[in-house]
CSV table of C-alpha atoms in Angstrom, one decimal:
chain,number,residue,atom,x,y,z
Y,1,MET,CA,-67.1,-280.1,-101.1
Y,2,SER,CA,-70.9,-279.9,-101.0
Y,3,TRP,CA,-72.9,-277.0,-102.5
Y,4,ALA,CA,-75.3,-277.5,-99.6
Y,5,ASP,CA,-72.8,-276.2,-97.2
Y,6,PRO,CA,-72.1,-272.5,-98.2
Y,7,LEU,CA,-69.8,-271.9,-95.1
Y,8,SER,CA,-67.4,-274.4,-96.5
Y,9,PHE,CA,-66.2,-271.7,-99.0
Y,10,MET,CA,-65.2,-269.3,-96.2
Y,11,PRO,CA,-61.6,-269.3,-95.1
Y,12,GLU,CA,-60.8,-270.3,-91.5
Y,13,PRO,CA,-60.1,-267.2,-89.4
Y,14,SER,CA,-56.6,-266.7,-88.1
Y,15,PRO,CA,-55.9,-267.0,-84.4
Y,16,TYR,CA,-54.3,-263.6,-84.5
Y,17,VAL,CA,-57.5,-262.0,-85.9
Y,18,ILE,CA,-59.6,-263.7,-83.2
Y,19,ILE,CA,-57.3,-262.4,-80.4
Y,20,LEU,CA,-57.2,-258.9,-81.9
Y,21,SER,CA,-61.1,-258.8,-82.2
Y,22,LEU,CA,-61.4,-259.8,-78.5
Y,23,ILE,CA,-59.0,-257.1,-77.5
Y,24,LEU,CA,-61.0,-254.6,-79.4
Y,25,VAL,CA,-64.3,-255.7,-78.1
Y,26,ILE,CA,-63.1,-255.5,-74.5
Y,27,SER,CA,-60.9,-252.4,-74.7
Y,28,ILE,CA,-63.0,-250.0,-76.7
Y,29,PRO,CA,-66.0,-249.9,-74.2
Y,30,LEU,CA,-63.5,-249.4,-71.4
Y,31,LEU,CA,-61.7,-246.5,-73.2
Y,32,LEU,CA,-65.0,-244.8,-73.9
Y,33,HIS,CA,-66.1,-245.1,-70.3
Y,34,ALA,CA,-62.8,-243.7,-69.1
Y,35,LEU,CA,-63.0,-240.8,-71.6
Y,36,ILE,CA,-66.5,-239.9,-70.7
Y,37,TYR,CA,-66.3,-240.2,-66.9
Y,38,SER,CA,-62.7,-239.4,-66.2
Y,39,THR,CA,-62.2,-236.3,-63.9
Y,40,THR,CA,-58.8,-234.4,-63.6
Y,41,SER,CA,-57.9,-231.7,-61.1
Y,42,ASP,CA,-58.6,-229.1,-63.7
Y,43,THR,CA,-62.3,-230.2,-63.9
Y,44,LEU,CA,-63.0,-231.1,-60.2
Y,45,PRO,CA,-65.8,-229.3,-58.5
Y,46,THR,CA,-64.7,-226.4,-56.4
Y,47,ILE,CA,-65.8,-225.2,-53.0
Y,48,LEU,CA,-64.7,-221.7,-52.1
Y,49,LEU,CA,-63.9,-221.0,-48.4
Y,50,ILE,CA,-64.6,-217.3,-47.4
Y,51,GLY,CA,-64.9,-215.5,-44.1
Y,52,PRO,CA,-63.2,-213.0,-41.7
Y,53,SER,CA,-59.9,-213.6,-40.0
Y,54,GLU,CA,-59.8,-216.0,-37.1
Y,55,ALA,CA,-63.1,-217.7,-38.0
Y,56,GLY,CA,-61.5,-221.0,-38.5
Y,57,LYS,CA,-61.4,-221.3,-42.4
Y,58,THR,CA,-57.8,-222.8,-42.8
Y,59,ALA,CA,-58.4,-225.2,-39.9
Y,60,LEU,CA,-61.6,-226.3,-41.6
Y,61,ALA,CA,-59.8,-226.7,-44.9
Y,62,THR,CA,-57.1,-229.1,-43.3
Y,63,LEU,CA,-59.9,-231.0,-41.6
Y,64,LEU,CA,-61.8,-231.6,-44.9
Y,65,GLU,CA,-58.4,-232.7,-46.5
Y,66,ARG,CA,-57.0,-234.9,-43.8
Y,67,GLY,CA,-59.9,-235.8,-41.4
Y,68,ARG,CA,-58.5,-233.8,-38.6
Y,69,PRO,CA,-57.6,-230.1,-38.1
Y,70,ALA,CA,-54.0,-228.9,-38.2
Y,71,ALA,CA,-52.4,-226.0,-36.4
Y,72,THR,CA,-52.7,-222.8,-38.5
Y,73,ARG,CA,-51.9,-219.3,-38.7
Y,74,THR,CA,-53.4,-216.2,-40.4
Y,75,SER,CA,-53.4,-216.8,-44.1
Y,76,GLN,CA,-51.7,-214.3,-46.4
Y,77,VAL,CA,-52.3,-216.1,-49.7
Y,78,PRO,CA,-55.1,-218.4,-51.1
Y,79,LEU,CA,-54.6,-222.1,-50.6
Y,80,THR,CA,-56.0,-224.7,-52.9
Y,81,ILE,CA,-56.2,-228.4,-51.7
Y,82,GLU,CA,-57.8,-231.6,-52.8
Y,83,ALA,CA,-60.3,-233.5,-50.6
Y,84,SER,CA,-62.7,-236.4,-50.8
Y,85,LEU,CA,-66.2,-236.9,-49.4
Y,86,PRO,CA,-66.4,-239.3,-46.5
Y,87,VAL,CA,-68.4,-242.6,-47.0
Y,88,LYS,CA,-71.4,-241.2,-45.0
Y,89,ALA,CA,-71.7,-238.1,-47.2
Y,90,PRO,CA,-71.9,-239.3,-50.9
Y,91,ALA,CA,-72.1,-236.7,-53.7
Y,92,ALA,CA,-75.6,-235.9,-54.9
Y,93,SER,CA,-74.3,-236.3,-58.6
Y,94,SER,CA,-73.6,-240.0,-57.7
Y,95,ARG,CA,-77.0,-241.0,-56.5
Y,96,PHE,CA,-77.6,-243.0,-59.8
Y,97,ARG,CA,-74.2,-244.3,-60.0
Y,98,SER,CA,-73.3,-247.9,-59.0
Y,99,PRO,CA,-70.7,-248.2,-56.2
Y,100,ASN,CA,-69.0,-250.7,-58.5
Y,101,ASP,CA,-68.5,-248.0,-61.1
Y,102,PRO,CA,-64.7,-247.4,-61.4
Y,103,THR,CA,-65.3,-243.6,-61.3
Y,104,TRP,CA,-67.3,-243.9,-58.0
Y,105,GLU,CA,-64.2,-242.7,-56.0
Y,106,VAL,CA,-63.5,-239.9,-58.5
Y,107,THR,CA,-66.9,-238.4,-58.0
Y,108,LYS,CA,-66.1,-237.9,-54.3
Y,109,LYS,CA,-63.2,-235.7,-55.0
Y,110,PHE,CA,-63.3,-231.9,-55.0
Y,111,LEU,CA,-61.1,-228.8,-54.5
Y,112,ILE,CA,-61.1,-226.5,-51.6
Y,113,LYS,CA,-60.0,-222.9,-52.2
Y,114,ASP,CA,-59.2,-221.2,-48.8
Y,115,THR,CA,-59.0,-217.4,-49.1
Y,116,PRO,CA,-57.4,-214.9,-46.6
Y,117,GLY,CA,-60.0,-213.1,-44.3
Y,118,HIS,CA,-57.9,-210.0,-43.7
Y,119,GLY,CA,-59.7,-206.8,-45.0
Y,120,LYS,CA,-56.8,-205.9,-47.4
Y,121,LEU,CA,-56.7,-209.5,-48.9
Y,122,ARG,CA,-60.3,-210.1,-49.6
Y,123,HIS,CA,-59.8,-209.4,-53.3
Y,124,TYR,CA,-58.7,-213.1,-53.5
Y,125,ALA,CA,-62.2,-214.0,-52.5
Y,126,VAL,CA,-63.7,-211.6,-55.2
Y,127,ASP,CA,-61.4,-213.3,-57.7
Y,128,GLY,CA,-62.5,-216.8,-56.5
Y,129,ILE,CA,-66.2,-216.0,-57.0
Y,130,SER,CA,-65.8,-214.5,-60.5
Y,131,LYS,CA,-62.9,-216.6,-61.9
Y,132,SER,CA,-63.1,-220.0,-60.3
Y,133,GLN,CA,-64.0,-222.8,-62.8
Y,134,ASN,CA,-66.5,-225.3,-61.7
Y,135,LEU,CA,-67.6,-223.3,-58.6
Y,136,ASP,CA,-70.2,-225.5,-57.0
Y,137,GLY,CA,-70.6,-223.7,-53.7
Y,138,ILE,CA,-69.4,-221.2,-51.2
Y,139,ILE,CA,-68.8,-221.7,-47.5
Y,140,PHE,CA,-68.7,-218.5,-45.5
Y,141,VAL,CA,-67.1,-219.4,-42.1
Y,142,VAL,CA,-68.2,-217.3,-39.0
Y,143,ASP,CA,-67.2,-217.3,-35.5
Y,144,ALA,CA,-70.5,-218.0,-33.6
Y,145,ALA,CA,-69.1,-216.9,-30.3
Y,146,ASP,CA,-67.9,-213.6,-31.8
Y,147,LEU,CA,-71.4,-212.9,-33.1
Y,148,ALA,CA,-72.8,-213.2,-29.7
Y,149,SER,CA,-70.9,-210.0,-28.6
Y,150,ASP,CA,-72.5,-206.6,-28.8
Y,151,THR,CA,-69.5,-204.8,-27.5
Y,152,ASN,CA,-67.1,-205.2,-30.5
Y,153,GLU,CA,-67.1,-204.6,-34.2
Y,154,GLY,CA,-66.9,-208.4,-34.9
Y,155,PRO,CA,-70.6,-208.9,-35.9
Y,156,ARG,CA,-70.7,-205.7,-38.0
Y,157,GLN,CA,-67.6,-206.5,-39.9
Y,158,THR,CA,-68.6,-210.1,-40.5
Y,159,ALA,CA,-72.1,-208.8,-41.8
Y,160,GLU,CA,-70.4,-206.3,-44.0
Y,161,TYR,CA,-68.2,-209.0,-45.6
Y,162,LEU,CA,-71.0,-211.4,-46.1
Y,163,HIS,CA,-73.1,-208.6,-47.5
Y,164,ASP,CA,-70.5,-207.9,-50.2
Y,165,VAL,CA,-70.0,-211.5,-51.1
Y,166,LEU,CA,-73.8,-212.0,-51.6
Y,167,LEU,CA,-74.1,-208.7,-53.5
Y,168,GLN,CA,-71.3,-209.8,-55.9
Y,169,LEU,CA,-73.2,-213.1,-56.6
Y,170,GLN,CA,-76.4,-211.1,-57.0
Y,171,LYS,CA,-74.7,-208.8,-59.5
Y,172,GLN,CA,-73.6,-211.7,-61.6
Y,173,VAL,CA,-77.2,-212.4,-62.2
Y,174,THR,CA,-78.6,-208.9,-62.7
Y,175,LYS,CA,-75.7,-207.9,-65.1
Y,176,SER,CA,-75.7,-211.1,-67.1
Y,177,LYS,CA,-76.1,-210.3,-70.8
Y,178,THR,CA,-77.7,-213.7,-71.5
Y,179,SER,CA,-81.3,-214.7,-70.8
Y,180,LYS,CA,-80.1,-218.1,-69.7
Y,181,ALA,CA,-80.4,-218.4,-65.9
Y,182,ARG,CA,-77.2,-219.1,-64.0
Y,183,LYS,CA,-77.1,-222.3,-62.1
Y,184,GLU,CA,-78.0,-222.2,-58.5
Y,185,MET,CA,-75.3,-221.0,-56.2
Y,186,PRO,CA,-75.5,-222.6,-52.8
Y,187,VAL,CA,-74.0,-220.7,-49.9
Y,188,LEU,CA,-73.3,-222.3,-46.5
Y,189,VAL,CA,-72.9,-220.0,-43.6
Y,190,ALA,CA,-70.8,-222.4,-41.3
Y,191,ALA,CA,-71.4,-221.2,-37.8
Y,192,ASN,CA,-68.1,-222.4,-36.3
Y,193,LYS,CA,-67.0,-222.8,-32.5
Y,194,LEU,CA,-70.3,-224.0,-31.4
Y,195,ASP,CA,-68.5,-226.0,-28.7
Y,196,LEU,CA,-68.0,-222.7,-26.9
Y,197,PHE,CA,-70.6,-221.8,-24.2
Y,198,THR,CA,-70.9,-218.3,-25.5
Y,199,ALA,CA,-71.6,-219.3,-29.1
Y,200,LEU,CA,-74.9,-218.5,-30.8
Y,201,PRO,CA,-76.7,-221.5,-32.1
Y,202,ALA,CA,-77.3,-221.7,-35.9
Y,203,PRO,CA,-80.9,-220.1,-35.9
Y,204,LEU,CA,-79.7,-217.2,-33.8
Y,205,VAL,CA,-76.7,-216.8,-36.1
Y,206,LYS,CA,-79.1,-216.4,-38.9
Y,207,THR,CA,-81.2,-213.8,-37.0
Y,208,LYS,CA,-78.2,-211.9,-36.0
Y,209,LEU,CA,-76.7,-211.8,-39.6
Y,210,GLU,CA,-80.0,-210.8,-41.1
Y,211,ALA,CA,-80.3,-207.8,-38.5
Y,212,GLU,CA,-76.8,-206.7,-39.2
Y,213,ILE,CA,-77.0,-206.9,-42.8
Y,214,THR,CA,-80.2,-204.8,-42.6
Y,215,LYS,CA,-78.2,-202.1,-40.8
Y,216,VAL,CA,-75.4,-202.3,-43.5
Y,217,ARG,CA,-78.0,-201.7,-46.3
Y,218,LYS,CA,-79.5,-198.8,-44.5
Y,219,SER,CA,-76.2,-197.1,-43.7
Y,220,ARG,CA,-74.9,-197.4,-47.2
Y,221,SER,CA,-78.1,-196.0,-48.6
Y,222,GLU,CA,-77.9,-193.2,-46.2
Y,223,GLY,CA,-74.3,-192.6,-47.1
Y,224,LEU,CA,-75.2,-192.3,-50.7
Y,225,LEU,CA,-77.9,-189.6,-49.9
Y,226,ASP,CA,-75.4,-187.8,-47.6
Y,227,SER,CA,-72.8,-187.7,-50.5
Y,228,GLY,CA,-75.3,-185.7,-52.6
Y,229,THR,CA,-76.6,-188.5,-54.7
Y,230,GLY,CA,-80.2,-187.6,-55.8
Y,231,THR,CA,-83.2,-189.8,-55.3
Y,232,LYS,CA,-83.5,-190.6,-58.9
Y,233,ASP,CA,-79.8,-191.6,-59.1
Y,234,LEU,CA,-80.3,-193.6,-56.0
Y,235,ASP,CA,-83.2,-195.4,-57.5
Y,236,ASP,CA,-81.1,-196.2,-60.5
Y,237,ARG,CA,-78.3,-197.6,-58.4
Y,238,GLU,CA,-80.6,-199.7,-56.2
Y,239,GLU,CA,-81.0,-202.5,-58.7
Y,240,ARG,CA,-77.2,-202.9,-58.9
Y,241,ASP,CA,-76.2,-202.0,-55.4
Y,242,TRP,CA,-79.0,-203.1,-53.1
Y,243,LEU,CA,-78.9,-206.5,-51.7
Y,244,GLY,CA,-82.1,-208.5,-51.8
Y,245,GLU,CA,-85.5,-206.7,-52.0
Y,246,THR,CA,-85.2,-202.9,-52.4
Y,247,GLY,CA,-86.6,-200.6,-49.8
Y,248,ASP,CA,-86.0,-199.9,-46.1
Y,249,GLY,CA,-87.5,-203.2,-44.8
Y,250,LYS,CA,-85.8,-206.0,-43.0
Y,251,PHE,CA,-83.3,-208.1,-44.9
Y,252,GLU,CA,-83.8,-211.9,-45.1
Y,253,PHE,CA,-81.6,-214.5,-46.8
Y,254,SER,CA,-84.8,-215.9,-48.5
Y,255,GLN,CA,-84.9,-212.6,-50.6
Y,256,LEU,CA,-81.9,-214.0,-52.5
Y,257,GLU,CA,-83.7,-217.0,-53.9
Y,258,GLU,CA,-84.9,-215.1,-57.0
Y,259,PHE,CA,-81.3,-214.6,-57.8
Y,260,ASN,CA,-80.7,-218.3,-57.6
Y,261,ILE,CA,-78.6,-217.9,-54.4
Y,262,GLN,CA,-79.6,-220.4,-51.7
Y,263,VAL,CA,-78.2,-219.6,-48.3
Y,264,GLN,CA,-78.2,-222.1,-45.4
Y,265,ILE,CA,-76.9,-221.7,-41.9
Y,266,LYS,CA,-75.6,-224.8,-40.2
Y,267,GLY,CA,-73.6,-225.1,-37.0
Y,268,GLY,CA,-70.5,-227.1,-36.0
Y,269,ASN,CA,-67.1,-226.8,-34.6
Y,270,VAL,CA,-63.7,-227.6,-36.2
Y,271,THR,CA,-61.9,-228.1,-32.9
Y,272,GLY,CA,-63.1,-228.7,-29.3
Y,273,ALA,CA,-62.5,-230.6,-26.2
Y,274,GLU,CA,-64.6,-233.5,-27.6
Y,275,GLY,CA,-63.2,-233.4,-31.1
Y,276,SER,CA,-64.7,-231.9,-34.3
Y,277,ASP,CA,-68.3,-231.9,-35.2
Y,278,VAL,CA,-68.7,-231.0,-39.0
Y,279,LYS,CA,-71.3,-233.6,-40.0
Y,280,HIS,CA,-73.9,-231.0,-41.2
Y,281,TRP,CA,-71.1,-229.3,-43.3
Y,282,TRP,CA,-70.1,-232.5,-44.9
Y,283,ASP,CA,-73.7,-233.3,-45.7
Y,284,TRP,CA,-74.1,-229.9,-47.3
Y,285,ILE,CA,-70.9,-230.4,-49.4
Y,286,GLY,CA,-72.1,-233.8,-50.5
Y,287,GLY,CA,-75.5,-232.2,-51.5
Y,288,VAL,CA,-73.9,-229.6,-53.8
Y,289,LEU,CA,-71.3,-231.8,-55.6
């Protein structure tokens, strides 16, 4: 044995040690990767479906889940289902993730919470807004053909429901006891049934809803005054109970941006003679996930 060769003093490694070392070198990074990027059903991002009865919420939920709408009936209880983004609508959170990443498919998954639209069951929607974990966006489905009518209560009732949903989101910001701003809450007004001849296009749906919500704000403020609420008391309540900018002016969805509420109106149809057309809605969902 030569003193010139110091490595000759080291014992030869056991084959078992070599195999164990290789296993650890390979498995530890994989385990850490799975631990960091794994997503379970409890942590999946959630999209809340809200809207009046007969607007097409449940049919839309089944379409997002299965790729085709199913026959539905009026919902009595909430429904939560798991869906995945189509190939052409990748999640915004995956824009820097390689398609070869094993978690690529997981990032496309999300939960849809469909809520009943009947007036007596809308507390499910209220609970969904305040209690849903990982709520990434809200889809408010409206019947664009029904909004075109000036002879029924449909447009008014739809506007009142949307007003109350947006007001609840606004209150979550104004009543927050922390100075940390809440993350932006995207709201999609899905103008459904655009395949019908009488349906309003998306820009006119926006105009119609803003006009109807303006009427809702005015009637509710007048109702407070008629009930004997003084002007000072009314001023004190405006910050909490007035949607958007205070005053008697026209309501616009853009007024909600200061509360981190981003409202978009996009048209489509869940069913129709030529099939479904929900591309704009898929693109919106991909953009908020």
